[in-house]
């Protein structure tokens, strides 16, 4: 039996199928790509602004870059070193957090993305993100649904 997260309480007769954990390296790759595209967008916008007012193109200066780092740096550090939730799949439920549980019979649609899964119920959409093997997790959830 997999090691359960501390906030998971099983109902009588309920069995654990899997504990699904997020991968830190997948999260770092995703965040790095988003940061790179963000900086590229900032440079393009700054160049467009320079061209719009007739000033010589200067790109992103060191002052603007430093300001950007001081504004975004603490958010990135918190995201990198913050706790990642572990999802618990049982034969009846998908436990996302202590107070966030999806009954398996409520799942209407499962969509697999590169490193995440989108679960659609009647009332909401839930994302399981930063998974090292998202298709295998989706297959496991589908197999559990059909039991």
XYZ file of N, CA, C and O in Angstrom:
588
model
N 0.840 -1.185 0.000
C 0.000 0.000 0.000
C 0.884 1.247 0.000
O 1.825 1.337 0.773
N 0.603 2.221 -0.895
C 1.411 3.435 -0.955
C 1.267 4.252 0.332
O 0.256 4.178 1.022
N 2.297 5.038 0.637
C 2.280 5.906 1.802
C 1.276 7.034 1.569
O 1.405 7.795 0.614
N 0.271 7.130 2.439
C -0.782 8.126 2.279
C -0.349 9.476 2.821
O 0.352 9.542 3.834
N -0.778 10.572 2.176
C -0.552 11.898 2.759
C -1.287 12.012 4.099
O -2.271 11.318 4.350
N -0.795 12.896 4.952
C -1.323 13.009 6.318
C -2.782 13.443 6.359
O -3.509 13.090 7.286
N -3.248 14.201 5.367
C -4.608 14.728 5.408
C -5.646 13.791 4.787
O -6.811 14.137 4.695
N -5.256 12.603 4.382
C -6.180 11.669 3.720
C -6.777 10.720 4.749
O -6.058 10.063 5.500
N -8.104 10.666 4.758
C -8.834 9.728 5.606
C -9.690 8.855 4.708
O -10.511 9.355 3.947
N -9.490 7.560 4.806
C -10.243 6.628 3.970
C -11.557 6.251 4.631
O -11.654 6.179 5.853
N -12.555 6.002 3.810
C -13.838 5.523 4.294
C -13.747 4.010 4.501
O -12.888 3.355 3.912
N -14.635 3.445 5.331
C -14.611 1.987 5.535
C -14.797 1.234 4.206
O -15.663 1.575 3.406
N -13.936 0.267 3.968
C -14.014 -0.545 2.761
C -13.391 0.082 1.532
O -13.414 -0.504 0.458
N -12.814 1.264 1.667
C -12.218 1.964 0.534
C -10.751 1.577 0.416
O -10.027 1.513 1.401
N -10.311 1.295 -0.797
C -8.924 0.908 -1.025
C -8.181 1.945 -1.845
O -8.751 2.585 -2.722
N -6.911 2.089 -1.570
C -6.073 3.051 -2.292
C -5.567 2.404 -3.573
O -5.036 1.302 -3.567
N -5.746 3.096 -4.689
C -5.218 2.621 -5.975
C -3.848 3.224 -6.256
O -2.973 2.529 -6.736
N -3.677 4.531 -5.941
C -2.390 5.180 -6.214
C -2.305 6.504 -5.470
O -3.319 7.140 -5.190
N -1.089 6.893 -5.172
C -0.793 8.240 -4.691
C -0.024 8.918 -5.814
O 1.054 8.466 -6.210
N -0.592 9.978 -6.359
C -0.042 10.658 -7.528
C 0.664 11.927 -7.048
O 0.027 12.805 -6.476
N 1.958 11.998 -7.267
C 2.734 13.155 -6.814
C 3.174 13.987 -8.008
O 3.364 13.477 -9.106
N 3.317 15.283 -7.751
C 3.813 16.177 -8.784
C 5.332 16.066 -8.847
O 5.994 15.797 -7.843
N 5.886 16.293 -10.015
C 7.322 16.193 -10.227
C 7.935 17.592 -10.208
O 7.529 18.472 -10.973
N 8.929 17.801 -9.343
C 9.576 19.105 -9.209
C 10.278 19.511 -10.510
O 10.258 20.668 -10.902
N 10.894 18.573 -11.204
C 11.618 18.903 -12.429
C 10.670 19.339 -13.541
O 10.995 20.240 -14.318
N 9.508 18.722 -13.620
C 8.519 19.133 -14.618
C 8.031 20.543 -14.297
O 7.879 21.374 -15.188
N 7.830 20.839 -13.017
C 7.400 22.174 -12.623
C 8.480 23.204 -12.933
O 8.179 24.289 -13.439
N 9.746 22.887 -12.647
C 10.830 23.822 -12.939
C 10.947 24.088 -14.437
O 11.176 25.222 -14.860
N 10.784 23.046 -15.245
C 10.833 23.224 -16.696
C 9.698 24.133 -17.162
O 9.916 25.070 -17.936
N 8.503 23.881 -16.677
C 7.355 24.706 -17.056
C 7.554 26.157 -16.628
O 7.332 27.081 -17.410
N 7.976 26.362 -15.380
C 8.188 27.725 -14.897
C 9.312 28.427 -15.646
O 9.231 29.621 -15.931
N 10.371 27.680 -15.984
C 11.470 28.269 -16.743
C 11.039 28.710 -18.135
O 11.423 29.775 -18.603
N 10.236 27.874 -18.788
C 9.730 28.247 -20.111
C 8.816 29.469 -20.030
O 8.906 30.373 -20.865
N 7.946 29.511 -19.030
C 7.068 30.673 -18.869
C 7.862 31.934 -18.570
O 7.555 33.008 -19.098
N 8.905 31.834 -17.734
C 9.735 32.999 -17.428
C 10.481 33.479 -18.678
O 10.577 34.686 -18.926
N 10.986 32.551 -19.473
C 11.693 32.921 -20.707
C 10.756 33.639 -21.677
O 11.106 34.688 -22.229
N 9.554 33.091 -21.861
C 8.604 33.749 -22.754
C 8.156 35.093 -22.193
O 7.921 36.041 -22.944
N 8.047 35.207 -20.879
C 7.693 36.483 -20.259
C 8.749 37.547 -20.502
O 8.429 38.698 -20.823
N 10.011 37.175 -20.351
C 11.089 38.128 -20.616
C 11.152 38.497 -22.092
O 11.402 39.662 -22.442
N 10.930 37.518 -22.964
C 10.910 37.823 -24.396
C 9.784 38.800 -24.718
O 9.973 39.746 -25.497
N 8.620 38.601 -24.123
C 7.499 39.506 -24.338
C 7.815 40.902 -23.814
O 7.486 41.909 -24.461
N 8.479 40.981 -22.647
C 8.845 42.290 -22.094
C 9.803 43.023 -23.020
O 9.666 44.238 -23.238
N 10.771 42.319 -23.593
C 11.726 42.954 -24.519
C 11.008 43.435 -25.774
O 11.224 44.559 -26.240
N 10.125 42.618 -26.331
C 9.402 43.003 -27.545
C 8.492 44.211 -27.266
O 8.428 45.147 -28.076
N 7.808 44.215 -26.122
C 6.953 45.356 -25.781
C 7.773 46.627 -25.582
O 7.374 47.712 -26.020
N 8.934 46.510 -24.941
C 9.797 47.676 -24.736
C 10.306 48.198 -26.075
O 10.351 49.406 -26.307
N 10.665 47.287 -26.980
C 11.125 47.717 -28.298
C 9.987 48.368 -29.077
O 10.199 49.354 -29.792
N 8.779 47.826 -28.955
C 7.624 48.428 -29.634
C 7.345 49.824 -29.076
O 7.004 50.748 -29.816
N 7.485 49.971 -27.758
C 7.279 51.287 -27.144
C 8.336 52.270 -27.627
O 8.011 53.422 -27.959
N 9.600 51.822 -27.681
C 10.661 52.689 -28.187
C 10.391 53.097 -29.630
O 10.570 54.260 -30.005
N 9.969 52.149 -30.459
C 9.673 52.463 -31.860
C 8.457 53.360 -31.995
O 8.401 54.218 -32.880
N 7.479 53.192 -31.117
C 6.259 53.997 -31.182
C 6.484 55.458 -30.855
O 5.817 56.338 -31.397
N 7.423 55.749 -29.956
C 7.671 57.152 -29.598
C 8.884 57.733 -30.319
O 9.300 58.858 -30.051
N 9.453 56.944 -31.246
C 10.544 57.451 -32.075
C 11.894 57.460 -31.381
O 12.789 58.190 -31.791
N 12.063 56.688 -30.346
C 13.326 56.629 -29.628
C 14.164 55.478 -30.189
O 13.630 54.518 -30.724
N 15.492 55.568 -30.018
C 16.369 54.497 -30.475
C 16.045 53.218 -29.688
O 15.795 53.252 -28.486
N 16.067 52.076 -30.389
C 15.727 50.811 -29.744
C 16.763 50.466 -28.680
O 17.960 50.442 -28.945
N 16.275 50.213 -27.472
C 17.216 49.912 -26.392
C 16.963 48.549 -25.763
O 17.812 48.045 -25.043
N 15.814 47.963 -26.001
C 15.515 46.662 -25.392
C 15.288 46.784 -23.901
O 14.893 47.828 -23.388
N 15.596 45.728 -23.188
C 15.368 45.671 -21.752
C 16.653 46.070 -21.042
O 17.637 45.340 -21.072
N 16.657 47.221 -20.393
C 17.844 47.700 -19.696
C 18.057 46.989 -18.372
O 17.188 46.272 -17.870
N 19.225 47.212 -17.790
C 19.553 46.538 -16.532
C 18.659 47.011 -15.392
O 18.325 46.231 -14.499
N 18.264 48.261 -15.394
C 17.378 48.775 -14.350
C 16.006 48.113 -14.400
O 15.457 47.708 -13.366
N 15.466 47.980 -15.602
C 14.161 47.351 -15.751
C 14.248 45.856 -15.406
O 13.364 45.300 -14.764
N 15.350 45.224 -15.801
C 15.538 43.801 -15.505
C 15.646 43.578 -13.995
O 15.059 42.652 -13.442
N 16.392 44.437 -13.302
C 16.529 44.324 -11.847
C 15.182 44.531 -11.162
O 14.835 43.802 -10.222
N 14.424 45.506 -11.604
C 13.094 45.736 -11.040
C 12.207 44.521 -11.256
O 11.492 44.083 -10.341
N 12.275 43.950 -12.444
C 11.489 42.762 -12.749
C 11.882 41.614 -11.814
O 11.032 40.896 -11.297
N 13.183 41.414 -11.576
C 13.636 40.351 -10.684
C 13.156 40.563 -9.254
O 12.762 39.609 -8.577
N 13.187 41.812 -8.768
C 12.722 42.065 -7.401
C 11.214 41.897 -7.256
O 10.726 41.553 -6.187
N 10.485 42.143 -8.312
C 9.037 41.964 -8.257
C 8.634 40.500 -8.393
O 7.755 40.008 -7.683
N 9.266 39.777 -9.310
C 8.865 38.414 -9.626
C 9.683 37.373 -8.858
O 9.206 36.270 -8.611
N 10.897 37.733 -8.440
C 11.774 36.788 -7.757
C 11.152 36.100 -6.550
O 11.188 34.861 -6.456
N 10.580 36.841 -5.593
C 9.966 36.178 -4.430
C 8.825 35.236 -4.812
O 8.658 34.185 -4.185
N 8.073 35.580 -5.831
C 6.993 34.691 -6.278
C 7.560 33.397 -6.847
O 7.037 32.311 -6.594
N 8.658 33.514 -7.610
C 9.280 32.320 -8.172
C 9.886 31.437 -7.078
O 9.753 30.209 -7.116
N 10.529 32.040 -6.101
C 11.122 31.269 -5.006
C 10.037 30.530 -4.232
O 10.180 29.352 -3.898
N 8.930 31.213 -3.964
C 7.824 30.570 -3.246
C 7.258 29.413 -4.063
O 6.946 28.359 -3.529
N 7.155 29.594 -5.353
C 6.609 28.544 -6.204
C 7.562 27.351 -6.305
O 7.138 26.208 -6.272
N 8.857 27.617 -6.383
C 9.829 26.539 -6.512
C 9.924 25.716 -5.229
O 9.929 24.495 -5.256
N 9.981 26.399 -4.088
C 10.196 25.698 -2.827
C 8.913 25.405 -2.059
O 8.959 24.818 -0.981
N 7.771 25.788 -2.596
C 6.497 25.518 -1.929
C 6.131 24.047 -1.995
O 6.629 23.282 -2.823
N 5.274 23.655 -1.094
C 4.838 22.254 -1.055
C 3.925 21.958 -2.241
O 3.083 22.770 -2.618
N 4.139 20.807 -2.823
C 3.300 20.349 -3.916
C 2.317 19.322 -3.382
O 2.706 18.410 -2.641
N 1.068 19.433 -3.768
C 0.087 18.473 -3.251
C 0.265 17.092 -3.875
O 0.719 16.963 -5.001
N -0.078 16.097 -3.099
C -0.117 14.719 -3.608
C -1.583 14.336 -3.724
O -2.375 14.571 -2.819
N -1.955 13.800 -4.860
C -3.327 13.387 -5.097
C -3.453 11.903 -4.769
O -2.575 11.115 -5.104
N -4.543 11.522 -4.120
C -4.751 10.128 -3.760
C -5.949 9.592 -4.526
O -7.046 10.142 -4.438
N -5.726 8.537 -5.291
C -6.779 7.886 -6.049
C -7.199 6.626 -5.302
O -6.368 5.756 -5.053
N -8.461 6.561 -4.922
C -9.002 5.360 -4.295
C -9.948 4.702 -5.281
O -10.134 5.199 -6.396
N -10.564 3.613 -4.872
C -11.507 2.949 -5.772
C -12.844 3.671 -5.856
O -13.681 3.315 -6.669
N -13.046 4.734 -5.059
C -14.298 5.510 -5.088
C -14.107 6.999 -5.343
O -15.005 7.655 -5.840
N -12.932 7.526 -4.936
C -12.742 8.979 -4.948
C -11.353 9.356 -5.437
O -10.433 8.543 -5.412
N -11.237 10.623 -5.840
C -9.944 11.240 -6.104
C -9.810 12.355 -5.078
O -10.575 13.325 -5.091
N -8.868 12.200 -4.166
C -8.695 13.156 -3.078
C -7.601 14.133 -3.484
O -6.429 13.759 -3.605
N -7.984 15.395 -3.704
C -7.043 16.421 -4.128
C -6.416 17.122 -2.931
O -5.251 17.476 -2.947
N -7.217 17.353 -1.919
C -6.781 17.977 -0.668
C -7.748 17.509 0.416
O -8.715 16.796 0.130
N -7.482 17.934 1.638
C -8.313 17.487 2.756
C -9.784 17.848 2.550
O -10.678 17.063 2.856
N -10.030 19.016 1.996
C -11.406 19.474 1.806
C -11.812 19.531 0.332
O -12.801 20.173 -0.007
N -11.062 18.884 -0.538
C -11.360 18.897 -1.969
C -11.320 17.469 -2.504
O -10.250 16.914 -2.755
N -12.512 16.897 -2.654
C -12.640 15.490 -3.043
C -13.592 15.390 -4.228
O -14.629 16.058 -4.255
N -13.228 14.563 -5.196
C -14.103 14.300 -6.341
C -14.506 12.832 -6.286
O -13.643 11.948 -6.264
N -15.794 12.588 -6.262
C -16.283 11.211 -6.367
C -16.049 10.767 -7.812
O -16.298 11.518 -8.757
N -15.566 9.561 -7.997
C -15.214 9.104 -9.343
C -16.419 9.066 -10.289
O -16.273 9.324 -11.480
N -17.591 8.793 -9.767
C -18.780 8.733 -10.633
C -19.168 10.114 -11.168
O -19.955 10.217 -12.100
N -18.602 11.187 -10.593
C -18.895 12.546 -11.064
C -18.046 12.951 -12.265
O -18.366 13.919 -12.949
N -16.967 12.244 -12.538
C -16.063 12.610 -13.634
C -16.735 12.286 -14.970
O -17.138 11.167 -15.225
N -16.866 13.309 -15.805
C -17.512 13.157 -17.105
C -16.513 13.089 -18.257
O -16.778 12.462 -19.272
N -15.385 13.773 -18.097
C -14.421 13.839 -19.197
C -13.010 13.952 -18.639
O -12.772 14.676 -17.680
N -12.084 13.248 -19.268
C -10.672 13.313 -18.901
C -9.901 13.711 -20.149
O -9.992 13.049 -21.176
N -9.157 14.806 -20.060
C -8.331 15.258 -21.180
C -6.879 15.252 -20.736
O -6.548 15.769 -19.677
N -6.038 14.684 -21.563
C -4.617 14.586 -21.250
C -3.862 15.644 -22.033
O -4.022 15.765 -23.245
N -3.043 16.409 -21.331
C -2.153 17.378 -21.948
C -0.735 16.851 -21.771
O -0.543 15.727 -21.331
N 0.242 17.638 -22.097
C 1.625 17.167 -22.061
C 2.044 16.706 -20.657
O 2.511 15.590 -20.475
N 1.858 17.558 -19.667
C 2.251 17.208 -18.294
C 1.116 17.417 -17.303
O 1.354 17.551 -16.109
N -0.110 17.461 -17.782
C -1.245 17.675 -16.889
C -2.466 16.928 -17.401
O -2.498 16.461 -18.539
N -3.450 16.848 -16.529
C -4.719 16.199 -16.857
C -5.837 17.132 -16.449
O -5.807 17.709 -15.366
N -6.828 17.266 -17.298
C -8.018 18.045 -17.001
C -9.171 17.078 -16.741
O -9.469 16.235 -17.585
N -9.784 17.219 -15.578
C -10.942 16.396 -15.227
C -12.172 17.286 -15.206
O -12.203 18.292 -14.506
N -13.178 16.925 -15.971
C -14.420 17.696 -16.043
C -15.521 16.945 -15.311
O -15.768 15.778 -15.595
N -16.158 17.627 -14.353
C -17.339 17.078 -13.701
C -18.534 17.894 -14.170
O -18.407 18.747 -15.040
N -19.690 17.650 -13.583
C -20.872 18.427 -13.955
C -20.753 19.887 -13.537
O -21.339 20.768 -14.159
N -20.011 20.157 -12.466
C -19.987 21.500 -11.897
C -18.664 22.233 -12.028
O -18.623 23.443 -11.866
N -17.563 21.526 -12.300
C -16.266 22.215 -12.329
C -15.236 21.439 -13.146
O -15.447 20.301 -13.513
N -14.119 22.125 -13.378
C -12.975 21.523 -14.069
C -11.785 21.578 -13.114
O -11.505 22.597 -12.500
N -11.076 20.461 -13.006
C -9.925 20.347 -12.114
C -8.703 19.966 -12.938
O -8.801 19.143 -13.851
N -7.568 20.580 -12.613
C -6.320 20.274 -13.298
C -5.373 19.564 -12.344
O -5.117 20.051 -11.248
N -4.837 18.433 -12.763
C -3.743 17.770 -12.073
C -2.497 18.119 -12.867
O -2.357 17.704 -14.021
N -1.609 18.908 -12.279
C -0.492 19.470 -13.038
C 0.851 18.887 -12.624
O 0.993 18.300 -11.559
N 1.846 19.106 -13.486
C 3.243 18.747 -13.272
C 3.416 17.246 -13.035
O 4.111 16.817 -12.129
N 2.780 16.464 -13.884
C 2.867 15.014 -13.779
C 3.957 14.502 -14.717
O 4.028 14.907 -15.877
N 4.810 13.589 -14.246
C 5.869 13.085 -15.124
C 5.342 12.180 -16.237
O 5.951 12.086 -17.292
N 4.200 11.521 -16.019
C 3.628 10.634 -17.035
C 2.104 10.791 -17.016
O 1.384 9.938 -16.490
N 1.638 11.883 -17.574
C 0.205 12.205 -17.543
C -0.664 11.152 -18.239
O -1.726 10.810 -17.719
N -0.262 10.582 -19.383
C -1.113 9.556 -19.999
C -1.306 8.322 -19.114
O -2.392 7.749 -19.072
N -0.270 7.918 -18.378
C -0.407 6.759 -17.495
C -1.351 7.053 -16.334
O -2.147 6.192 -15.944
N -1.294 8.261 -15.800
C -2.202 8.642 -14.717
C -3.643 8.677 -15.234
O -4.561 8.195 -14.569
N -3.844 9.218 -16.419
C -5.193 9.250 -16.996
C -5.711 7.835 -17.239
O -6.882 7.543 -16.971
N -4.853 6.952 -17.705
C -5.244 5.556 -17.922
C -5.628 4.890 -16.600
O -6.607 4.157 -16.525
N -4.878 5.179 -15.553
C -5.182 4.619 -14.232
C -6.534 5.117 -13.728
O -7.335 4.333 -13.198
N -6.821 6.396 -13.927
C -8.121 6.937 -13.509
C -9.242 6.316 -14.344
O -10.283 5.927 -13.800
N -9.039 6.186 -15.642
C -10.054 5.562 -16.496
C -10.304 4.109 -16.102
O -11.438 3.645 -16.069
N -9.234 3.368 -15.836
C -9.377 1.986 -15.423
C -10.135 1.869 -14.097
O -10.922 0.958 -13.901
N -9.873 2.802 -13.196
C -10.575 2.796 -11.905
C -12.050 3.139 -12.099
O -12.911 2.613 -11.397
N -12.350 4.017 -13.048
C -13.745 4.376 -13.329
C -14.542 3.183 -13.849
O -15.735 3.050 -13.550
N -13.912 2.343 -14.623
C -14.637 1.225 -15.242
C -14.815 0.035 -14.314
O -15.531 -0.897 -14.650
N -14.186 0.041 -13.172
C -14.343 -1.078 -12.209
C -15.655 -1.017 -11.497
O -16.279 -0.108 -11.266
